[in-house]
Short mmCIF file of C-alpha atoms in Angstrom, two decimals:
data_model
loop_
_atom_site.label_atom_id
_atom_site.label_comp_id
_atom_site.label_asym_id
_atom_site.label_seq_id
_atom_site.Cartn_x
_atom_site.Cartn_y
_atom_site.Cartn_z
CA MET A 1 4.70 -5.99 2.04
CA VAL A 2 5.41 -7.89 -1.16
CA SER A 3 3.39 -10.61 -2.68
CA PHE A 4 3.83 -12.79 -5.42
CA GLN A 5 1.79 -16.17 -6.17
CA ILE A 6 1.92 -19.01 -8.48
CA PHE A 7 -1.12 -20.84 -8.92
CA PHE A 8 -1.77 -23.91 -11.05
CA SER A 9 -5.00 -24.15 -13.18
CA THR A 10 -6.80 -27.37 -13.50
CA GLY A 11 -4.68 -28.13 -16.53
CA GLY A 12 -1.45 -28.25 -14.76
CA ILE A 13 -0.29 -24.71 -16.72
CA ILE A 14 0.84 -21.90 -14.70
CA LEU A 15 -1.65 -19.06 -17.03
CA PHE A 16 -0.94 -16.04 -14.66
CA ASN A 17 1.55 -14.45 -12.51
CA GLY A 18 1.89 -11.21 -10.30
CA LEU A 19 3.32 -9.39 -7.28
CA ASN A 20 3.02 -6.04 -5.26
CA LYS A 21 4.83 -4.06 -3.39
CA THR A 22 4.07 -0.97 -0.98
CA VAL A 23 6.96 0.94 0.73
CA ILE A 24 6.27 3.88 3.25
CA GLY A 25 7.21 7.37 1.85
CA ALA A 26 10.13 9.32 3.53
CA SER A 27 8.23 12.18 4.90
CA HIS A 28 6.34 9.94 6.74
CA ILE A 29 9.05 7.99 8.44
CA ALA A 30 10.12 11.41 9.41
CA ALA A 31 7.04 12.78 10.56
CA GLY A 32 6.47 9.81 12.06
CA THR A 33 2.98 9.06 10.57
CA VAL A 34 1.48 5.82 9.56
CA CYS A 35 1.85 4.56 5.29
CA GLN A 36 -1.34 5.50 3.84
CA ASP A 37 -0.99 3.01 0.86
CA TRP A 38 -2.24 -0.07 0.21
CA SER A 39 -1.66 -3.08 -2.22
CA ALA A 40 -2.52 -6.55 -3.37
CA VAL A 41 -2.55 -8.92 -6.17
CA ARG A 42 -4.98 -11.76 -6.72
CA ILE A 43 -3.95 -14.97 -9.00
CA LYS A 44 -6.54 -17.58 -9.57
CA ASP A 45 -6.96 -20.36 -12.50
CA ASN A 46 -8.69 -18.16 -14.92
CA TYR A 47 -8.38 -14.39 -14.06
CA SER A 48 -5.78 -11.79 -12.32
CA ILE A 49 -6.37 -9.25 -10.30
CA ALA A 50 -3.62 -6.20 -8.99
CA ILE A 51 -4.74 -3.20 -7.11
CA VAL A 52 -3.37 -0.15 -5.58
CA ALA A 53 -4.95 2.37 -3.11
CA ASP A 54 -3.44 5.61 -1.48
CA GLY A 55 -5.34 7.22 1.48
CA HIS A 56 -5.43 11.11 1.58
CA GLY A 57 -3.92 11.50 4.68
CA SER A 58 -4.85 14.73 5.59
CA LYS A 59 -6.42 15.65 9.04
CA LYS A 60 -9.97 15.24 7.90
CA HIS A 61 -9.22 11.75 6.54
CA PHE A 62 -7.49 10.64 9.71
CA ARG A 63 -8.17 7.13 8.93
CA SER A 64 -7.58 6.70 5.37
CA ASP A 65 -4.60 4.21 5.89
CA ILE A 66 -7.84 2.12 6.93
CA GLY A 67 -10.05 3.14 4.06
CA SER A 68 -6.97 2.43 1.63
CA LYS A 69 -7.08 -1.20 2.85
CA ALA A 70 -10.86 -1.14 2.69
CA ALA A 71 -10.65 -0.52 -1.03
CA VAL A 72 -8.33 -3.14 -1.81
CA HIS A 73 -10.39 -5.27 0.05
CA ALA A 74 -13.57 -4.25 -1.63
CA VAL A 75 -12.05 -4.83 -5.33
CA CYS A 76 -10.98 -8.56 -4.30
CA ASP A 77 -14.28 -9.56 -2.94
CA THR A 78 -16.46 -7.66 -5.46
CA ILE A 79 -14.02 -9.61 -8.57
CA GLU A 80 -14.04 -12.86 -6.95
CA ASN A 81 -17.82 -13.11 -6.47
CA LEU A 82 -18.31 -12.14 -10.20
CA CYS A 83 -15.69 -14.71 -11.29
CA ALA A 84 -16.82 -17.55 -9.13
CA ASN A 85 -19.18 -18.27 -12.42
CA MET A 86 -16.73 -17.02 -14.76
CA GLN A 87 -18.82 -18.24 -17.99
CA LEU A 88 -21.67 -16.20 -16.59
CA PHE A 89 -19.29 -13.14 -15.92
CA GLU A 90 -17.64 -13.57 -19.22
CA SER A 91 -21.05 -13.80 -21.58
CA ALA A 92 -21.79 -10.45 -19.90
CA PHE A 93 -18.79 -8.67 -20.20
CA ILE A 94 -18.39 -9.49 -23.50
CA LYS A 95 -21.93 -8.81 -24.47
CA ASN A 96 -21.85 -4.88 -22.93
CA PRO A 97 -18.56 -4.35 -21.51
CA PRO A 98 -19.31 -0.66 -20.11
CA ASP A 99 -22.33 -1.88 -18.38
CA VAL A 100 -20.66 -4.74 -16.56
CA ILE A 101 -17.39 -2.28 -15.47
CA LYS A 102 -20.13 0.44 -14.35
CA LYS A 103 -21.90 -2.17 -12.07
CA ILE A 104 -18.22 -3.64 -10.73
CA GLN A 105 -17.82 0.03 -10.06
CA LYS A 106 -20.77 0.18 -8.27
CA ARG A 107 -20.79 -2.82 -6.02
CA ILE A 108 -16.81 -1.84 -5.11
CA ILE A 109 -18.37 1.51 -3.56
CA LEU A 110 -21.12 -0.37 -1.69
CA CYS A 111 -18.93 -2.81 -0.37
CA TRP A 112 -15.82 -0.35 0.71
CA ASN A 113 -19.07 1.63 2.59
CA ASP A 114 -19.56 -1.57 4.29
CA ILE A 115 -16.68 -2.25 5.49
CA VAL A 116 -15.58 1.26 6.64
CA ASN A 117 -18.87 1.72 8.43
CA ASN A 118 -18.41 -1.66 9.94
CA TYR A 119 -14.94 -0.92 11.32
CA HIS A 120 -16.24 2.59 12.29
CA ASN A 121 -18.93 0.89 14.64
CA ALA A 122 -16.53 -1.82 15.89
CA VAL A 123 -13.74 1.00 16.58
CA PRO A 124 -14.98 4.14 18.18
CA VAL A 125 -13.12 7.04 17.35
CA LYS A 126 -10.58 8.08 19.93
CA PRO A 127 -10.02 11.24 21.20
CA GLU A 128 -6.24 11.52 20.27
CA GLU A 129 -7.58 10.85 16.35
CA THR A 130 -9.31 14.56 16.19
CA GLN A 131 -7.03 16.46 17.82
CA LYS A 132 -6.17 18.39 14.52
CA LEU A 133 -9.57 19.13 14.15
CA THR A 134 -11.96 21.76 16.09
CA ASP A 135 -15.11 20.16 17.43
CA GLU A 136 -16.64 21.82 14.64
CA GLU A 137 -14.66 20.56 11.85
CA TYR A 138 -15.35 17.27 13.55
CA LYS A 139 -18.90 17.75 13.49
CA ASN A 140 -19.50 18.61 10.21
CA LEU A 141 -17.29 15.26 8.68
CA LYS A 142 -19.22 12.78 7.11
CA LEU A 143 -18.13 9.21 8.51
CA GLU A 144 -17.02 7.90 4.73
CA SER A 145 -14.69 11.25 4.62
CA ILE A 146 -12.39 9.92 7.44
CA TYR A 147 -11.79 7.11 5.57
CA GLY A 148 -11.06 8.55 2.14
CA SER A 149 -8.95 6.75 -0.35
CA THR A 150 -7.92 6.64 -4.23
CA LEU A 151 -8.39 3.26 -5.96
CA ILE A 152 -6.66 1.80 -8.88
CA ALA A 153 -7.50 -1.96 -10.16
CA VAL A 154 -6.83 -4.10 -13.40
CA CYS A 155 -8.01 -7.37 -14.11
CA MET A 156 -7.24 -9.94 -16.70
CA THR A 157 -8.86 -13.30 -17.64
CA THR A 158 -8.13 -15.47 -20.80
CA HIS A 159 -10.52 -13.86 -22.95
CA PHE A 160 -10.33 -9.96 -21.87
CA CYS A 161 -8.91 -7.34 -19.82
CA PHE A 162 -10.19 -4.23 -18.13
CA GLY A 163 -9.04 -1.38 -15.67
CA ILE A 164 -10.83 1.06 -13.22
CA GLN A 165 -9.38 4.16 -11.81
CA LEU A 166 -10.49 6.71 -9.12
CA GLY A 167 -8.16 9.21 -8.19
CA ASP A 168 -4.62 10.04 -9.02
CA GLY A 169 -1.96 7.49 -10.01
CA SER A 170 -0.89 5.24 -12.68
CA MET A 171 -1.57 2.39 -15.28
CA VAL A 172 0.82 0.92 -17.47
CA LEU A 173 0.16 -1.94 -20.06
CA VAL A 174 2.91 -3.64 -22.00
CA ASN A 175 1.52 -5.04 -24.94
CA ASP A 176 2.43 -8.20 -26.85
CA ASP A 177 4.76 -6.49 -28.98
CA GLY A 178 6.84 -4.91 -26.01
CA SER A 179 5.35 -1.26 -26.71
CA THR A 180 3.60 0.63 -23.51
CA VAL A 181 0.80 2.17 -22.94
CA MET A 182 -1.23 3.81 -20.24
CA PRO A 183 -5.00 3.96 -21.36
CA ILE A 184 -5.99 5.86 -19.06
CA GLU A 185 -4.46 9.29 -18.74
CA ASP A 186 -4.84 12.18 -15.82
CA ASP A 187 -8.65 13.72 -15.98
CA GLU A 188 -8.22 17.22 -16.74
CA SER A 189 -11.82 17.62 -16.24
CA CYS A 190 -11.63 16.97 -12.33
CA PRO A 191 -10.76 20.50 -11.02
CA ALA A 192 -6.78 20.20 -9.41
CA ASN A 193 -7.88 20.92 -5.64
CA LEU A 194 -10.64 17.98 -5.82
CA THR A 195 -9.45 14.61 -5.63
CA ALA A 196 -11.42 12.05 -6.77
CA SER A 197 -12.41 9.43 -4.04
CA LEU A 198 -14.32 6.74 -2.50
CA CYS A 199 -15.65 8.97 0.16
CA ASN A 200 -17.02 11.26 -2.53
CA SER A 201 -20.77 11.38 -2.81
CA ASN A 202 -20.73 11.30 -6.60
CA ALA A 203 -17.65 8.55 -6.64
CA LEU A 204 -19.35 6.60 -8.94
CA ASP A 205 -19.40 9.37 -11.39
CA MET A 206 -15.61 10.13 -11.15
CA PHE A 207 -14.29 6.79 -11.93
CA ASN A 208 -12.33 5.96 -15.43
CA SER A 209 -12.49 2.63 -17.14
CA PHE A 210 -11.20 1.21 -19.90
CA TYR A 211 -11.35 -2.50 -21.30
CA ARG A 212 -9.93 -5.04 -24.38
CA ILE A 213 -11.77 -7.90 -25.86
CA GLY A 214 -9.34 -10.08 -27.08
CA ASN A 215 -5.33 -8.71 -27.34
CA ASN A 216 -4.47 -8.89 -24.02
CA PRO A 217 -1.75 -7.40 -22.95
CA ILE A 218 1.72 -9.36 -21.75
CA ALA A 219 1.27 -7.56 -18.46
CA MET A 220 -0.55 -4.92 -16.58
CA LEU A 221 0.76 -2.41 -14.11
CA VAL A 222 -0.73 0.01 -11.42
CA SER A 223 0.78 2.27 -8.89
CA THR A 224 -0.04 5.31 -6.86
CA ASP A 225 0.85 8.76 -7.56
CA GLY A 226 4.17 8.44 -5.46
CA LEU A 227 5.73 6.48 -8.14
CA TYR A 228 4.71 8.69 -11.29
CA THR A 229 6.12 11.57 -9.58
CA SER A 230 9.54 10.43 -8.84
CA PHE A 231 10.28 10.25 -12.31
CA GLY A 232 11.33 13.42 -14.99
CA SER A 233 8.83 12.38 -17.81
CA LYS A 234 6.33 10.04 -18.63
CA GLU A 235 8.56 8.43 -21.10
CA SER A 236 11.29 7.42 -18.28
CA PHE A 237 8.04 6.06 -16.64
CA GLU A 238 6.58 3.91 -19.18
CA GLU A 239 10.54 2.80 -19.79
CA TYR A 240 10.62 2.05 -15.94
CA ASN A 241 7.70 -0.32 -16.28
CA HIS A 242 8.68 -2.06 -19.30
CA ILE A 243 12.15 -2.77 -17.40
CA ILE A 244 10.51 -4.21 -14.51
CA VAL A 245 8.14 -6.43 -17.05
CA SER A 246 11.66 -7.48 -18.72
CA GLN A 247 12.89 -8.91 -15.62
CA LEU A 248 9.82 -10.85 -14.57
CA ASP A 249 11.13 -14.23 -15.85
CA ASN A 250 13.43 -14.20 -12.64
CA MET A 251 10.34 -13.33 -9.83
CA GLN A 252 12.84 -13.58 -6.69
CA ARG A 253 15.38 -11.02 -8.25
CA SER A 254 11.99 -9.06 -9.41
CA GLU A 255 10.77 -8.97 -5.95
CA THR A 256 14.01 -7.66 -4.56
CA MET A 257 14.73 -4.98 -7.26
CA ILE A 258 11.54 -3.77 -7.23
CA GLU A 259 11.48 -3.36 -3.17
CA ASN A 260 15.06 -1.69 -3.44
CA ASN A 261 14.26 0.55 -6.05
CA LEU A 262 10.94 1.74 -4.47
CA LYS A 263 12.82 2.71 -1.34
CA LYS A 264 15.14 4.30 -2.87
CA ARG A 265 12.65 6.52 -5.35
CA THR A 266 10.83 7.87 -2.14
CA CYS A 267 13.98 8.67 -0.47
CA HIS A 268 15.06 10.40 -3.29
CA GLY A 269 12.39 11.42 -5.43
CA SER A 270 8.72 11.97 -4.18
CA GLN A 271 9.06 11.22 -0.34
CA ASP A 272 5.64 9.41 -0.62
CA ASP A 273 4.21 5.96 0.06
CA ILE A 274 4.70 4.46 -3.28
CA SER A 275 2.47 1.00 -4.26
CA LEU A 276 3.12 -1.08 -7.27
CA ALA A 277 0.98 -4.08 -8.21
CA LEU A 278 1.18 -6.03 -11.54
CA ILE A 279 -0.07 -9.08 -13.23
CA PHE A 280 1.03 -10.71 -16.38
CA ASN A 281 0.49 -13.81 -18.48
CA THR A 282 3.61 -15.98 -18.08
CA ASP A 283 2.77 -17.68 -21.64
CA VAL A 284 3.34 -14.87 -23.59
CA LEU A 285 5.87 -13.24 -21.35
CA ASP A 286 8.16 -16.51 -21.85
CA TYR A 287 7.79 -16.35 -25.50
CA MET A 288 8.78 -12.46 -25.79
CA ILE A 289 11.17 -12.05 -22.94
CA ASP A 290 14.36 -11.87 -25.33
CA THR A 291 12.12 -9.29 -27.10
CA LEU A 292 11.32 -7.47 -24.45
CA LYS A 293 15.40 -7.29 -23.04
CA LEU A 294 16.53 -6.33 -26.26
CA GLN A 295 13.82 -3.10 -25.99
CA VAL A 296 14.99 -2.33 -22.67
CA ASN A 297 18.99 -1.84 -24.46
CA GLU A 298 17.14 0.60 -27.33
CA ASN A 299 14.95 2.51 -24.90
CA LYS A 300 17.98 3.09 -22.63
CA TYR A 301 19.78 4.51 -25.95
CA GLU A 302 16.79 6.70 -26.63
CA ALA A 303 16.79 8.04 -23.00
CA GLN A 304 20.38 9.08 -23.10
CA LYS A 305 19.45 11.01 -25.84
CA ARG A 306 16.61 12.85 -24.48
CA ALA A 307 18.90 13.81 -21.15
CA ALA A 308 21.43 15.11 -23.65
CA ALA A 309 19.02 16.97 -25.51
CA ASP A 310 17.61 18.31 -22.12
CA LYS A 311 20.86 19.17 -21.00
CA ALA A 312 22.02 21.14 -23.94
CA LYS A 313 18.45 22.96 -23.81
CA PHE A 314 19.62 23.91 -20.23
CA GLU A 315 23.18 25.22 -21.15
CA LYS A 316 21.64 27.23 -23.90
CA TYR A 317 19.16 28.87 -21.54
CA LYS A 318 22.12 29.30 -18.69
CA ALA A 319 24.34 31.01 -21.61
CA LYS A 320 21.58 33.43 -22.58
CA LEU A 321 21.06 34.39 -18.68
CA ILE A 322 24.52 34.93 -18.15
CA LYS A 323 24.74 37.14 -21.37
CA HIS A 324 22.31 39.42 -20.37
CA ASN A 325 24.36 40.10 -17.11
CA GLN A 326 22.38 37.91 -14.75
CA MET A 327 24.92 35.63 -14.24
CA PHE A 328 26.25 37.15 -10.77
CA ASP A 329 23.45 36.26 -8.92
CA LYS A 330 21.90 33.37 -10.57
CA GLU A 331 25.06 31.32 -11.36
CA GLU A 332 24.83 29.15 -8.35
CA LEU A 333 21.36 28.59 -8.62
CA LEU A 334 21.79 27.81 -12.65
CA GLU A 335 24.61 25.05 -11.35
CA LYS A 336 22.23 23.38 -8.88
CA GLN A 337 19.23 23.44 -11.08
CA LEU A 338 21.57 21.73 -13.77
CA HIS A 339 23.05 19.04 -11.35
CA ALA A 340 19.38 18.49 -10.07
CA ILE A 341 18.55 17.87 -14.16
CA ASP A 342 21.52 15.67 -14.36
CA GLU A 343 20.46 13.82 -10.65
CA ARG A 344 16.92 13.52 -12.12
CA GLY A 345 18.24 11.99 -15.28
CA ASN A 346 20.09 9.45 -12.74
CA THR A 347 17.12 8.16 -11.29
CA ASP A 348 14.86 7.79 -14.16
CA GLU A 349 16.08 4.25 -15.12
CA LEU A 350 16.81 0.85 -13.80
CA ASP A 351 20.39 -0.47 -14.00
CA ASP A 352 20.18 -3.95 -14.86
CA ASP A 353 23.82 -4.49 -14.58
CA GLU A 354 23.74 -4.12 -10.91
CA LEU A 355 21.06 -7.06 -10.02
CA GLU A 356 23.84 -9.68 -9.76
CA ASP A 357 24.56 -8.47 -6.15
CA GLU A 358 20.48 -7.95 -5.71
CA THR A 359 21.04 -4.37 -5.35
CA VAL A 360 19.27 -1.61 -7.63
CA SER A 361 20.73 1.53 -8.84
CA LEU A 362 19.50 4.09 -11.29
CA GLU A 363 21.68 5.27 -14.16
#
C-alpha cells in the first residue's frame, strides 16, 4: 500500500507533501496470517498528517488488523474536524498546547471505540475466529481488546507541529539544519510485558506527545516497530530516515526506494510488518536538499567508522576467548556472530548509487 499526494494551496503553492508505505511481514507471509499494520497520510492546504498503527496480532487480539485501520481513521477524522476551522484550532493550540493535545488524544480514543463497536455490531464474530481461545478466555475478553492496536501520528501546520504516540514504534524529525531527533523515546516506565494500546482502559494516560510552536522541521516520519528493530543501532536508524528525506526531491524514486527497502528489511531483518509514513515542507526541502545530500555522505563515513570500531571490538573479544582455551567449542559460533555483525552493518544504510535502476540495496 503506497500513497503519495500533492495538493495545491489556494495560492497555487505546494506547501506540504507526504507518502506512506506498509508491507506485510515475512513471518506473516510464512504463517499465512494477515498484515496487522496500517498507515496513511493526509495532505491539505494548510496542514498535513502522517499516521501508522500496529495491531497486536496475538490470539486475544484476533481482529487487531481491523483495529489498526480504525486507529488511522480515528486520527484522520479527529484532526480533520479540528482543522475545519483552522483559525480557531491554531489559536487554541498556541494558547495551550498540552491541553489541546490531551483533547485530541481523548477524541481519538472515543472515535476509535465508536468505529470498532460499529464494526463489531455489523460483523458478528465467527466461530473460526475464536478457535485459538477457550470458551472461558473468549467470555472474559473485552470487546475493545479484540481490536487492540498501537498508534503514532504527527501533524504539521504552517505555524506549529505535534506528535502523539501510544505503544511501540518510532518518530523521527529532520530539522531545518539537517539534524535528526527522536522527540519521543521509549517509555521505560511502561512494564516490558504491557504494551500501551488503544484497547487499554487507561489508554489516555499512556499516550506520549511532543509539540513545537514555530521552528517546524523539514520532515516528520513515523514508523512501526518492525522498522526500528531491523537496525543495529539508533544512530543507523536516524541516518536511514535522513537518507529518505534527502531523496524526496524525486517522489517517484522515493516511492520505489522505500517499498523495495522495507520488503528487504522484513525478509532479512525483523520479519515483522513494517509501516512508514512521512510528511514534509516542500519549500524548506527544496532549499535544503543539496545540504541534506552532502550530510548523507558524511553520515556514511561516520557509519563506516562505527562499523570498523565494532568489528575491532569483536575481534578483540574473540581473541580473548581463544586465549582462554575456548576456541574449540566457540570458534565456529564466533565466526557466525562476526559474520552476523558484518551482515547487520550491511543492512543499516541505504545505497543511493543503485537507485538508477530503481532498486535498493544496502551497503
